[in-house]
Short mmCIF file of C-alpha atoms and ligand atoms in Angstrom, two decimals:
data_model
loop_
_atom_site.label_atom_id
_atom_site.label_comp_id
_atom_site.label_asym_id
_atom_site.label_seq_id
_atom_site.Cartn_x
_atom_site.Cartn_y
_atom_site.Cartn_z
CA UNK A 1 37.92 -51.30 22.74
CA UNK A 2 36.80 -49.91 26.07
CA UNK A 3 36.91 -51.66 29.39
CA UNK A 4 33.51 -52.62 30.70
CA UNK A 5 34.58 -51.99 34.28
CA UNK A 6 36.64 -48.82 34.29
CA UNK A 7 36.17 -47.68 30.68
CA UNK A 8 39.91 -47.63 30.30
CA UNK A 9 41.98 -48.50 27.29
CA UNK A 10 42.14 -52.16 26.44
CA UNK A 11 44.89 -53.81 24.49
CA UNK A 12 44.46 -56.88 22.38
CA UNK A 13 46.57 -59.78 23.46
CA UNK A 14 47.05 -63.34 22.44
CA UNK A 15 46.73 -65.73 25.30
CA UNK A 16 48.19 -69.17 25.15
CA UNK A 17 48.39 -72.24 27.32
CA UNK A 18 44.78 -71.81 28.17
CA UNK A 19 42.70 -74.76 27.22
CA UNK A 20 38.98 -75.04 27.62
CA UNK A 21 36.40 -77.61 26.68
CA UNK A 22 36.66 -76.72 23.03
CA UNK A 23 40.36 -77.51 22.99
CA UNK A 24 41.36 -74.00 22.15
CA UNK A 25 44.93 -73.35 23.14
CA UNK A 26 45.57 -70.00 21.53
CA UNK A 27 43.06 -67.23 21.46
CA UNK A 28 43.08 -63.50 21.28
CA UNK A 29 41.42 -61.41 23.88
CA UNK A 30 41.39 -57.98 25.40
CA UNK A 31 43.15 -56.89 28.55
CA UNK A 32 42.54 -53.62 30.30
CA UNK A 33 45.66 -51.59 30.85
CA UNK A 34 44.13 -49.93 33.87
CA UNK A 35 42.40 -52.54 35.99
CA UNK A 36 43.55 -55.71 34.28
CA UNK A 37 40.13 -56.88 33.23
CA UNK A 38 40.41 -59.65 30.68
CA UNK A 39 37.79 -60.28 28.07
CA UNK A 40 38.26 -63.24 25.83
CA UNK A 41 35.99 -64.39 23.02
CA UNK A 42 35.03 -67.50 24.97
CA UNK A 43 33.77 -65.50 27.91
CA UNK A 44 32.08 -63.04 25.61
CA UNK A 45 30.39 -65.85 23.74
CA UNK A 46 29.18 -67.44 26.94
CA UNK A 47 27.82 -64.17 28.20
CA UNK A 48 25.87 -63.42 25.05
CA UNK A 49 24.96 -66.86 23.82
CA UNK A 50 24.62 -69.62 26.31
CA UNK A 51 25.23 -73.10 25.06
CA UNK A 52 22.16 -75.24 24.85
CA UNK A 53 21.81 -77.69 27.69
CA UNK A 54 22.69 -81.19 26.72
CA UNK A 55 19.76 -83.50 26.80
CA UNK A 56 21.48 -86.79 26.91
CA UNK A 57 18.78 -88.71 28.63
CA UNK A 58 16.71 -90.37 25.98
CA UNK A 59 14.96 -92.67 28.34
CA UNK A 60 11.40 -93.18 27.38
CA UNK A 61 9.17 -92.68 30.28
CA UNK A 62 6.91 -95.61 30.40
CA UNK A 63 3.51 -94.59 31.50
CA UNK A 64 2.26 -98.10 31.81
CA UNK A 65 -1.22 -98.34 33.11
CA UNK A 66 -2.35 -101.46 34.77
ZN1 ZN B 1 39.48 -51.63 33.19
#
């Protein structure tokens, strides 16, 4: 694994006590030994694949003509 910022050596670490919307408490990520850049799978997933926007409004638009 190579750091995306400084191309340094990254070490895999397990982060805990970090909770996001998915309820994930433990996850493994990568931390750069040189600059301290942290890449976790959640961030990587959000960068590559954005979640679809929630369309919660199911209101029917009434186009009532008079
Ligand atoms: Zn780095």
